[in-house]
PDB file of C-alpha atoms in Angstrom:
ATOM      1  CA  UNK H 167      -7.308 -26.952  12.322  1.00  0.00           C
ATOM      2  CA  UNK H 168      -8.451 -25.817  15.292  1.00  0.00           C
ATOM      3  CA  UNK H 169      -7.023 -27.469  18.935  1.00  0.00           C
ATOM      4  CA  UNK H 170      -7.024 -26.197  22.651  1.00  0.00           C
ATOM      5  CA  UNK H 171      -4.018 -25.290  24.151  1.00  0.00           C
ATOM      6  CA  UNK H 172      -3.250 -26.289  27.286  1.00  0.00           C
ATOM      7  CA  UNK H 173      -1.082 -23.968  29.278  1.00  0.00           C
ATOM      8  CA  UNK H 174      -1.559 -20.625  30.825  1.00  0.00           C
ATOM      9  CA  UNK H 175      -2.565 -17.434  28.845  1.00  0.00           C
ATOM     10  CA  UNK H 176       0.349 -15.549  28.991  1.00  0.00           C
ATOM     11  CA  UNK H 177      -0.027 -12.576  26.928  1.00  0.00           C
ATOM     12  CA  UNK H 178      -2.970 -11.118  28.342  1.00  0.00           C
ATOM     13  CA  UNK H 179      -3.116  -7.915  26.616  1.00  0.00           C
ATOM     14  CA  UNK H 180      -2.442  -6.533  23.047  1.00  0.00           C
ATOM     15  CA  UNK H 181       0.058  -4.026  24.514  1.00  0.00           C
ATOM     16  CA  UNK H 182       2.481  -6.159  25.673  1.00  0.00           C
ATOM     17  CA  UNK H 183       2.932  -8.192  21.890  1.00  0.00           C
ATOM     18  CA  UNK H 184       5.972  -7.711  20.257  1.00  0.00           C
ATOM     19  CA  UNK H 185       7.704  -8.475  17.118  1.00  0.00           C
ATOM     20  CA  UNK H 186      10.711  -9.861  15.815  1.00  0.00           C
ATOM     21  CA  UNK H 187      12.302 -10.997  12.550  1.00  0.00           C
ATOM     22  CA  UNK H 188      14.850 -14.088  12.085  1.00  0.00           C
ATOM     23  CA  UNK H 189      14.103 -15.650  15.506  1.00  0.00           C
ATOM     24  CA  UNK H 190      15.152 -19.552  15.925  1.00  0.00           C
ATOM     25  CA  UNK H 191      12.045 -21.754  16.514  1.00  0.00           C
ATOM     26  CA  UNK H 192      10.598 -21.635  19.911  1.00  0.00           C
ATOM     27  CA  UNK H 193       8.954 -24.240  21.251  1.00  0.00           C
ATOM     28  CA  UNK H 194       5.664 -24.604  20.335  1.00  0.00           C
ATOM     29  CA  UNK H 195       2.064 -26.082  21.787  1.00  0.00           C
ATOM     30  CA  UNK H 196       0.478 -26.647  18.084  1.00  0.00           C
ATOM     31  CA  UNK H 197       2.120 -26.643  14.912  1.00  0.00           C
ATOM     32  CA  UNK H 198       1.085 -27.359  11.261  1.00  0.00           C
ATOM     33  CA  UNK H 199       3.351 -27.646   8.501  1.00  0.00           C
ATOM     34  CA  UNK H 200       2.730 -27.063   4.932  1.00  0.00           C
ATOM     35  CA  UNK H 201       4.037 -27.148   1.526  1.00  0.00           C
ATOM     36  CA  UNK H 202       3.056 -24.279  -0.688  1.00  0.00           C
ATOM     37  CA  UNK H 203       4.260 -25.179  -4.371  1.00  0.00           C
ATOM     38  CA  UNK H 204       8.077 -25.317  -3.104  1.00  0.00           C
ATOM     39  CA  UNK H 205       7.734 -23.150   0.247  1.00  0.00           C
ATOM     40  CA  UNK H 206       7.890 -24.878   3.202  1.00  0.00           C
ATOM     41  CA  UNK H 207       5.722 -23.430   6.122  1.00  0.00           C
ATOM     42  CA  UNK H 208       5.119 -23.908   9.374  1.00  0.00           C
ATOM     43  CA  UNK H 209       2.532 -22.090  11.352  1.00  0.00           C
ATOM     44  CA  UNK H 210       3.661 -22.855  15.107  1.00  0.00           C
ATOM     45  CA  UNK H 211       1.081 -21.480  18.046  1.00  0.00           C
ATOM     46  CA  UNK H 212       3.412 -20.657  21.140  1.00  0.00           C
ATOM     47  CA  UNK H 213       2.194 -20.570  24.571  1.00  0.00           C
ATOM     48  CA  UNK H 214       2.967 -16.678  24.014  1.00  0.00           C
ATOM     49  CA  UNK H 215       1.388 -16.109  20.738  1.00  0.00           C
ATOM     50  CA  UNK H 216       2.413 -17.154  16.656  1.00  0.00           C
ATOM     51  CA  UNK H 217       5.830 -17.816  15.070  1.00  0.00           C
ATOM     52  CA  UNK H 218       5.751 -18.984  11.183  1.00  0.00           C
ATOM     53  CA  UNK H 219       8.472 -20.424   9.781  1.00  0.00           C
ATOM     54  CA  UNK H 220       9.354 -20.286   5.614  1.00  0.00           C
ATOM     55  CA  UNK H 221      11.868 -22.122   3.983  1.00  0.00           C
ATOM     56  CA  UNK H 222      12.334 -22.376   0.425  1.00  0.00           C
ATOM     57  CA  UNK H 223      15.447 -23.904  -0.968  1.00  0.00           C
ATOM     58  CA  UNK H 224      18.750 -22.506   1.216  1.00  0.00           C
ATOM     59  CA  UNK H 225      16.614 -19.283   2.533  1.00  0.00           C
ATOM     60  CA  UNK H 226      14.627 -18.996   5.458  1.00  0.00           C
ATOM     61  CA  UNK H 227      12.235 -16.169   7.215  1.00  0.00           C
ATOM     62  CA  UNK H 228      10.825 -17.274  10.789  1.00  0.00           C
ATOM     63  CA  UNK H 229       8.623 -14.272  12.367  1.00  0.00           C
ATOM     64  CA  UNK H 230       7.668 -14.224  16.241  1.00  0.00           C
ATOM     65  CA  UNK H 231       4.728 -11.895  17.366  1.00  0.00           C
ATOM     66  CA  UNK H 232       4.447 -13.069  20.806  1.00  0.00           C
ATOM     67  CA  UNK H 233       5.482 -11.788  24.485  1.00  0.00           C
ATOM     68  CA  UNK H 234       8.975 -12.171  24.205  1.00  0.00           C
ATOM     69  CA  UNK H 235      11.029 -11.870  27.504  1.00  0.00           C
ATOM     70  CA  UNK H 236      13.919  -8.854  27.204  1.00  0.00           C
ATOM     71  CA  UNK H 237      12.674  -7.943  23.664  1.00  0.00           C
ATOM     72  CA  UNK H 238      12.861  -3.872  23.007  1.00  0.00           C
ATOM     73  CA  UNK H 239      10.495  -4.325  19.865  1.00  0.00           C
ATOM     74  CA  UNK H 240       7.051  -3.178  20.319  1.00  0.00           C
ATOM     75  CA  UNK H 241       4.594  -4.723  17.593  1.00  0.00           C
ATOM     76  CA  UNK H 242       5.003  -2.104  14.933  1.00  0.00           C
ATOM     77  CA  UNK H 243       2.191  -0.784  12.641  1.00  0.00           C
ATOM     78  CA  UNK H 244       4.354  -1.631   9.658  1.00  0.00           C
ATOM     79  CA  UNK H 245       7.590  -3.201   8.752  1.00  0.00           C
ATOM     80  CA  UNK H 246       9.401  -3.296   5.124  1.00  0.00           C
ATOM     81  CA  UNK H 247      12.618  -5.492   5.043  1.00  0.00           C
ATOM     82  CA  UNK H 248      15.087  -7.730   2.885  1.00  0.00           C
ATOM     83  CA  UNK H 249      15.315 -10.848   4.320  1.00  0.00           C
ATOM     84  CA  UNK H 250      17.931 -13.065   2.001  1.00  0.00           C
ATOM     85  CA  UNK H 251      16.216 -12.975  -1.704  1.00  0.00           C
ATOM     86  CA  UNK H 252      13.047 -12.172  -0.345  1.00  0.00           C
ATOM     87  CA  UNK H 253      10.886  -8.979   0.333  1.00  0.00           C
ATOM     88  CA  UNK H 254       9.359  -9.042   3.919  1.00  0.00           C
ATOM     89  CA  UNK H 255       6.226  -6.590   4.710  1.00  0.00           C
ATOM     90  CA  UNK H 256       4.378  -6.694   8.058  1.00  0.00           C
ATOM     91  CA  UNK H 257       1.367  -4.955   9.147  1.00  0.00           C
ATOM     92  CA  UNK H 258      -0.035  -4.867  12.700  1.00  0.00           C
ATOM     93  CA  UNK H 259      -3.736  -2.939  14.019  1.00  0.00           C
ATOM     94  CA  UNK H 260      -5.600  -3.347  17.166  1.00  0.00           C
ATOM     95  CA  UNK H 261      -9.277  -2.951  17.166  1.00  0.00           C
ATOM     96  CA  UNK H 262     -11.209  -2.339  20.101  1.00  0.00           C
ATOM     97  CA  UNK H 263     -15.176  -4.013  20.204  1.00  0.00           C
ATOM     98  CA  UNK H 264     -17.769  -4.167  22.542  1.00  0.00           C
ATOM     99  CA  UNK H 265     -17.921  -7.681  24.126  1.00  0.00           C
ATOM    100  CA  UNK H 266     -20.945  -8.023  21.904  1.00  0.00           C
ATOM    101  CA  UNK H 267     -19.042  -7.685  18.650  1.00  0.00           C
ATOM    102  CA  UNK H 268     -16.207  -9.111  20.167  1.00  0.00           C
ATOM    103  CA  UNK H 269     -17.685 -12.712  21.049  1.00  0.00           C
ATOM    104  CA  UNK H 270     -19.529 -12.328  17.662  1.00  0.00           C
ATOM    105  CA  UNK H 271     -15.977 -11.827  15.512  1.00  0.00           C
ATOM    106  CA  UNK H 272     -13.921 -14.064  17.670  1.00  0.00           C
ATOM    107  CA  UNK H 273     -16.625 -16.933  16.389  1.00  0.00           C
ATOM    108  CA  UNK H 274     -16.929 -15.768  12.555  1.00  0.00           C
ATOM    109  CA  UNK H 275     -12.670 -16.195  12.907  1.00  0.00           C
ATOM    110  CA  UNK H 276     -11.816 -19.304  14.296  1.00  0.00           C
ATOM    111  CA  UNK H 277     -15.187 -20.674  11.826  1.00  0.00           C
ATOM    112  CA  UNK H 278     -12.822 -19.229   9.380  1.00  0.00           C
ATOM    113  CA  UNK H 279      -9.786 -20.228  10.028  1.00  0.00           C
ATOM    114  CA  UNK H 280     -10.394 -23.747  11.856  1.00  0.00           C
ATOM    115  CA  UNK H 281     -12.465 -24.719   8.301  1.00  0.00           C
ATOM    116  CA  UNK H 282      -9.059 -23.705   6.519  1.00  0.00           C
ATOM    117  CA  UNK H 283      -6.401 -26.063   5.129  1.00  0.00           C
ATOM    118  CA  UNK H 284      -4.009 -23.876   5.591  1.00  0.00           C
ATOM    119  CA  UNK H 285      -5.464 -22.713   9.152  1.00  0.00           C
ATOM    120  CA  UNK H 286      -4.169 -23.025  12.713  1.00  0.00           C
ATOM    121  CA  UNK H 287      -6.510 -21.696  15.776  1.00  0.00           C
ATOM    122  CA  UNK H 288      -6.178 -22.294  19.300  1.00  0.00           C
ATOM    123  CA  UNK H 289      -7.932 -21.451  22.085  1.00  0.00           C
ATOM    124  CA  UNK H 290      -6.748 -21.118  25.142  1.00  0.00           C
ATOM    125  CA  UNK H 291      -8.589 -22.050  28.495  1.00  0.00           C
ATOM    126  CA  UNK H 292     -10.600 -19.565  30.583  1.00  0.00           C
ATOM    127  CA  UNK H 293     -12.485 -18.098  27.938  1.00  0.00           C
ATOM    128  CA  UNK H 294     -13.707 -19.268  24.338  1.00  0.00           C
ATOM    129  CA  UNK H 295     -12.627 -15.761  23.233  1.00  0.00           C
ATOM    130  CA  UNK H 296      -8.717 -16.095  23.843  1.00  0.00           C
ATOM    131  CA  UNK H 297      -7.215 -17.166  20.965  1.00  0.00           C
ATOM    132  CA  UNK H 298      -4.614 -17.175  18.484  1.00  0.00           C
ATOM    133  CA  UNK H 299      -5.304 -18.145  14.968  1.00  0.00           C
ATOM    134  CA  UNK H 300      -3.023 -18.148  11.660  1.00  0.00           C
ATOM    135  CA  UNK H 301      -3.756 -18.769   7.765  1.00  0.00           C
ATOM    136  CA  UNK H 302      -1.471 -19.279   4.854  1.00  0.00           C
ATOM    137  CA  UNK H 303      -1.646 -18.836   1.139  1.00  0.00           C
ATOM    138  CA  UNK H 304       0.165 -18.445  -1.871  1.00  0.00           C
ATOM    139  CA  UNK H 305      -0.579 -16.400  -4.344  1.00  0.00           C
ATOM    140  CA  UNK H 306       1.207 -15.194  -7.709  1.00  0.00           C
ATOM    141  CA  UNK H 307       4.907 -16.413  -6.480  1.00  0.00           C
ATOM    142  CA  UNK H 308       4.206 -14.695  -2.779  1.00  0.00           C
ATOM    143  CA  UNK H 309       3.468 -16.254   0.359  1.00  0.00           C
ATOM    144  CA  UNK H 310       0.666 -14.505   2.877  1.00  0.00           C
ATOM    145  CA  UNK H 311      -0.767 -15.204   6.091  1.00  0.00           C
ATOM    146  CA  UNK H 312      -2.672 -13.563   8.426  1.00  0.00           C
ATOM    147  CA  UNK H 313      -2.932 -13.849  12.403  1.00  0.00           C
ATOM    148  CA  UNK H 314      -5.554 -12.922  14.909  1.00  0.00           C
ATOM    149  CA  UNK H 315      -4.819 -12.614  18.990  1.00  0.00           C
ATOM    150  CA  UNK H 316      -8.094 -12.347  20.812  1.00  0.00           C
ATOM    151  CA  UNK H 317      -7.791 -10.724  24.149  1.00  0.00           C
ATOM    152  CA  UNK H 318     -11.543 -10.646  25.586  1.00  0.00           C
ATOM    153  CA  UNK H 319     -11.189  -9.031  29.071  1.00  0.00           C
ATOM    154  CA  UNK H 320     -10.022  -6.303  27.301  1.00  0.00           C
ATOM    155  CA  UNK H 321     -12.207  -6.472  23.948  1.00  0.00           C
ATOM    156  CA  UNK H 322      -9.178  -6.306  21.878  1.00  0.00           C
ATOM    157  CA  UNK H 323      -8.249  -8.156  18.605  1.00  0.00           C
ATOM    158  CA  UNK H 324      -4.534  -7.898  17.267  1.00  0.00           C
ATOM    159  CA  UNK H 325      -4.715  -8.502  13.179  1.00  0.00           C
ATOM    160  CA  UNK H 326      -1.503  -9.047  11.349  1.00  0.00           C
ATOM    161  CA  UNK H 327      -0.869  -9.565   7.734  1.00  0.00           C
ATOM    162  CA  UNK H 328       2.464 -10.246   6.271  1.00  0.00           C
ATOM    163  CA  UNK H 329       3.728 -10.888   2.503  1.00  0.00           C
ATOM    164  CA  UNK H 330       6.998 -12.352   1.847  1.00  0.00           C
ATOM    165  CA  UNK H 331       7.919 -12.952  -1.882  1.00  0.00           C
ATOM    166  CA  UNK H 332      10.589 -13.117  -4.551  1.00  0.00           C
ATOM    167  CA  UNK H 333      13.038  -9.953  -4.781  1.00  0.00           C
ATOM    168  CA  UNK H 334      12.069  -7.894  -7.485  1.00  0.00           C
ATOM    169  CA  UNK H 335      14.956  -6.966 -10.047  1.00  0.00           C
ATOM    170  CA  UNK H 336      15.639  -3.244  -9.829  1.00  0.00           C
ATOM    171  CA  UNK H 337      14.518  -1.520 -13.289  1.00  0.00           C
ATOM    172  CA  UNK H 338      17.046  -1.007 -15.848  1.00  0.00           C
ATOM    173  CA  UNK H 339      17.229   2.746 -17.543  1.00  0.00           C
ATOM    174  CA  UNK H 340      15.936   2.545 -20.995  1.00  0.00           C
TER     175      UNK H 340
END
């Protein structure tokens, strides 16, 4: 799904992103929810980024990359965390293009995503470029998704990819 957002672009550069874990929803400008086998998802666009939302049964995982006012978490490379039953990896890179290859990925991605069932893009007014976008699947008992933040003045794309699944019993000695 792919829908223009209309606010201001807030988060005009990749630097100022951040991250955080367990956040309560924040209000969002575009949302699409989802049922994944028995996961519940939401993919929410916020006027300051993503947030997605699991639930699945009594336990819950929301995750906020966004500008979040007061927040002392930089977007990390990597993250590795319980969260209730469930195992919680993030990873976070910024690549830097030439407005050339920047207009020409920020096209192939919301084609992508927008074409998607389980996609969310939108694009937010002044340029074609700025956007955030989100996809969601499931896979072998483990929900993954994937987000893009397009910041053309500055020819910088934020990719994210996290995996959140089932908590692995610990191996028993032989």
């Amino acid at each position: 799904m792919l829908t223009t957002l209309h606010t201001s672009y807030t988060d005009t550069r990749a630097d100022d992103l951040a991250w955080a874990l367990g956040r309560e929803p924040l209000p969002a400008l575009a949302a699409l929810d989802l049922a994944l086998q028995d996961v519940k998802v939401q993919l929410r666009l916020l006027g300051a980024s993503h947030q997605v939302i699991l639930e699945q049964g009594d336990s819950s995982c929301s995750e906020t990359v966004a500008c979040i006012a007061g927040s002392s978490t930089p977007l990390p490379l990597g993250v590795a965390k319980r969260v209730g039953d469930w195992e919680y990896e993030f990873a976070a890179r910024v690549e830097t293009m030439s407005s050339g290859s920047f207009a020409g990925r920020a096209q192939e991605l919301l084609a992508l995503v927008s074409d998607h069932p389980n996609g969310l893009a939108g694009i937010f007014p002044g340029s074609p470029h700025a956007f955030t976008a989100l996809l969601v699947q499931r896979q072998e008992g483990q929900v993954h998704w994937r987000t893009w933040h397009a910041y053309p003045q500055e020819g910088q794309l934020v990719a994210t990819r996290t995996r959140v699944g089932a908590r692995l019993p610990a191996p028993q000695p032989a």
